[in-house]
Amino acid sequence: MFSHVMVGSNDVARSKTFYDALFAALGGREGRQDDKGRVVYAHDGALFMISRPIDGEAACHANGGTIGFRMTGPEQAQAWHDAGVANGGTAIEDAPGVRTSPFGQLYLAYLRDPDGNKLCGAYRVPA
């Protein structure tokens, strides 16, 4: 549904360490830095990028916004969450686990990255 997601960062090197660990937990590769200092991750046909804001202002998180990452199962979601916390992220909301929604059961794990962006590792539990 999307071509890419880009988040702003006030410390791209710190964010790269954080996201390298998250994507490693998903079987992805370390991010590559381009000539403008942005970090790019390519995984399963999608791009995720980190950049200092181009307007020169400080990066801040989107209140109410969440970036969701598709997980292959609860174990991967937990490993992803653990990697994030170990690399500068903050656990938020309820602990990782199953939640019931009108769309069925979901295993969800929530984090904030070092710049405050809200992330969710999500696995749809088969009916």
mmCIF file of C-alpha atoms in Angstrom:
data_model
loop_
_atom_site.group_PDB
_atom_site.id
_atom_site.type_symbol
_atom_site.label_atom_id
_atom_site.label_comp_id
_atom_site.label_asym_id
_atom_site.label_seq_id
_atom_site.Cartn_x
_atom_site.Cartn_y
_atom_site.Cartn_z
ATOM 1 C CA MET A 1 0.000 0.000 0.000
ATOM 2 C CA PHE A 2 2.914 2.353 0.456
ATOM 3 C CA SER A 3 6.200 2.869 -1.311
ATOM 4 C CA HIS A 4 8.164 4.097 1.671
ATOM 5 C CA VAL A 5 8.097 5.527 5.162
ATOM 6 C CA MET A 6 10.565 8.178 6.294
ATOM 7 C CA VAL A 7 11.042 9.301 9.881
ATOM 8 C CA GLY A 8 12.940 12.344 11.012
ATOM 9 C CA SER A 9 15.811 12.076 13.439
ATOM 10 C CA ASN A 10 17.921 14.533 15.389
ATOM 11 C CA ASP A 11 20.725 11.945 15.587
ATOM 12 C CA VAL A 12 20.830 9.760 12.480
ATOM 13 C CA ALA A 13 23.723 7.613 13.778
ATOM 14 C CA ARG A 14 21.795 6.804 16.987
ATOM 15 C CA SER A 15 18.678 6.005 14.972
ATOM 16 C CA LYS A 16 20.664 3.803 12.581
ATOM 17 C CA THR A 17 21.904 1.705 15.523
ATOM 18 C CA PHE A 18 18.304 1.339 16.748
ATOM 19 C CA TYR A 19 16.790 0.463 13.353
ATOM 20 C CA ASP A 20 19.687 -1.827 12.363
ATOM 21 C CA ALA A 21 18.810 -3.912 15.445
ATOM 22 C CA LEU A 22 15.067 -3.861 14.694
ATOM 23 C CA PHE A 23 15.506 -4.931 11.084
ATOM 24 C CA ALA A 24 18.065 -7.593 12.037
ATOM 25 C CA ALA A 25 15.343 -9.130 14.252
ATOM 26 C CA LEU A 26 13.177 -9.338 11.088
ATOM 27 C CA GLY A 27 15.924 -10.915 8.997
ATOM 28 C CA GLY A 28 16.731 -7.627 7.261
ATOM 29 C CA ARG A 29 20.029 -5.974 6.485
ATOM 30 C CA GLU A 30 21.739 -3.004 8.037
ATOM 31 C CA GLY A 31 20.732 0.376 6.595
ATOM 32 C CA ARG A 32 22.809 2.068 3.908
ATOM 33 C CA GLN A 33 23.614 5.747 4.123
ATOM 34 C CA ASP A 34 23.268 7.862 0.979
ATOM 35 C CA ASP A 35 25.252 10.963 0.008
ATOM 36 C CA LYS A 36 22.709 13.213 1.783
ATOM 37 C CA GLY A 37 23.160 11.391 5.101
ATOM 38 C CA ARG A 38 19.844 9.554 4.937
ATOM 39 C CA VAL A 39 19.708 5.897 5.944
ATOM 40 C CA VAL A 40 17.717 3.552 3.712
ATOM 41 C CA TYR A 41 16.426 0.049 4.501
ATOM 42 C CA ALA A 42 14.948 -2.129 1.748
ATOM 43 C CA HIS A 43 12.944 -5.151 2.909
ATOM 44 C CA ASP A 44 10.179 -7.200 1.293
ATOM 45 C CA GLY A 45 9.652 -4.632 -1.465
ATOM 46 C CA ALA A 46 9.271 -1.621 0.814
ATOM 47 C CA LEU A 47 11.620 1.158 1.884
ATOM 48 C CA PHE A 48 12.054 2.629 5.353
ATOM 49 C CA MET A 49 14.249 5.713 5.684
ATOM 50 C CA ILE A 50 15.738 7.966 8.358
ATOM 51 C CA SER A 51 16.673 11.581 7.695
ATOM 52 C CA ARG A 52 17.344 14.866 9.384
ATOM 53 C CA PRO A 53 14.373 17.106 8.508
ATOM 54 C CA ILE A 54 15.110 18.942 5.265
ATOM 55 C CA ASP A 55 13.568 22.167 6.598
ATOM 56 C CA GLY A 56 16.343 22.446 9.209
ATOM 57 C CA GLU A 57 13.904 22.250 12.127
ATOM 58 C CA ALA A 58 14.154 19.662 14.916
ATOM 59 C CA ALA A 59 12.646 16.237 14.266
ATOM 60 C CA CYS A 60 9.624 15.325 16.369
ATOM 61 C CA HIS A 61 7.200 12.418 16.412
ATOM 62 C CA ALA A 62 3.697 12.492 14.966
ATOM 63 C CA ASN A 63 1.201 12.539 17.831
ATOM 64 C CA GLY A 64 -1.384 9.893 16.973
ATOM 65 C CA GLY A 65 0.780 8.357 14.254
ATOM 66 C CA THR A 66 2.011 4.759 14.323
ATOM 67 C CA ILE A 67 4.269 2.886 11.914
ATOM 68 C CA GLY A 68 3.376 -0.804 11.837
ATOM 69 C CA PHE A 69 5.790 -3.572 10.896
ATOM 70 C CA ARG A 70 4.420 -6.972 9.813
ATOM 71 C CA MET A 71 5.736 -9.856 11.917
ATOM 72 C CA THR A 72 5.852 -13.572 11.052
ATOM 73 C CA GLY A 73 4.765 -14.650 14.531
ATOM 74 C CA PRO A 74 4.774 -13.806 18.241
ATOM 75 C CA GLU A 75 8.400 -14.914 18.631
ATOM 76 C CA GLN A 76 9.595 -12.498 15.963
ATOM 77 C CA ALA A 77 7.504 -9.680 17.457
ATOM 78 C CA GLN A 78 9.056 -10.299 20.878
ATOM 79 C CA ALA A 79 12.586 -10.439 19.440
ATOM 80 C CA TRP A 80 11.899 -7.189 17.528
ATOM 81 C CA HIS A 81 10.616 -5.521 20.715
ATOM 82 C CA ASP A 82 13.577 -6.769 22.765
ATOM 83 C CA ALA A 83 16.040 -5.509 20.105
ATOM 84 C CA GLY A 84 14.394 -2.101 20.152
ATOM 85 C CA VAL A 85 14.517 -1.745 23.942
ATOM 86 C CA ALA A 86 18.154 -2.931 24.004
ATOM 87 C CA ASN A 87 19.120 -0.300 21.412
ATOM 88 C CA GLY A 88 17.641 2.919 22.744
ATOM 89 C CA GLY A 89 13.900 2.405 22.242
ATOM 90 C CA THR A 90 11.233 2.636 24.915
ATOM 91 C CA ALA A 91 8.550 0.035 25.578
ATOM 92 C CA ILE A 92 5.111 1.679 25.584
ATOM 93 C CA GLU A 93 1.469 0.721 26.092
ATOM 94 C CA ASP A 94 0.730 -2.810 27.291
ATOM 95 C CA ALA A 95 3.460 -5.455 27.275
ATOM 96 C CA PRO A 96 3.751 -7.380 23.994
ATOM 97 C CA GLY A 97 0.919 -9.870 23.693
ATOM 98 C CA VAL A 98 -2.373 -10.918 22.124
ATOM 99 C CA ARG A 99 -5.189 -8.381 21.846
ATOM 100 C CA THR A 100 -8.684 -9.086 20.579
ATOM 101 C CA SER A 101 -10.045 -6.717 17.965
ATOM 102 C CA PRO A 102 -13.112 -6.659 15.717
ATOM 103 C CA PHE A 103 -10.763 -8.059 13.031
ATOM 104 C CA GLY A 104 -9.628 -11.041 15.110
ATOM 105 C CA GLN A 105 -6.708 -11.626 17.425
ATOM 106 C CA LEU A 106 -3.492 -9.684 16.995
ATOM 107 C CA TYR A 107 -0.145 -10.099 18.697
ATOM 108 C CA LEU A 108 1.119 -6.527 19.181
ATOM 109 C CA ALA A 109 4.363 -5.054 20.508
ATOM 110 C CA TYR A 110 4.742 -1.266 20.816
ATOM 111 C CA LEU A 111 7.897 0.882 21.013
ATOM 112 C CA ARG A 112 8.998 4.459 20.649
ATOM 113 C CA ASP A 113 12.233 4.939 18.730
ATOM 114 C CA PRO A 114 14.946 7.237 20.146
ATOM 115 C CA ASP A 115 13.237 10.281 18.540
ATOM 116 C CA GLY A 116 9.779 9.391 19.882
ATOM 117 C CA ASN A 117 8.222 7.849 16.754
ATOM 118 C CA LYS A 118 5.624 5.220 17.685
ATOM 119 C CA LEU A 119 6.233 1.770 16.200
ATOM 120 C CA CYS A 120 4.168 -1.402 16.315
ATOM 121 C CA GLY A 121 5.210 -4.969 15.582
ATOM 122 C CA ALA A 122 2.000 -6.713 14.509
ATOM 123 C CA TYR A 123 1.142 -10.342 13.821
ATOM 124 C CA ARG A 124 -2.385 -11.404 12.855
ATOM 125 C CA VAL A 125 -3.137 -14.639 14.710
ATOM 126 C CA PRO A 126 -4.778 -17.151 12.324
ATOM 127 C CA ALA A 127 -8.438 -17.824 13.107
#
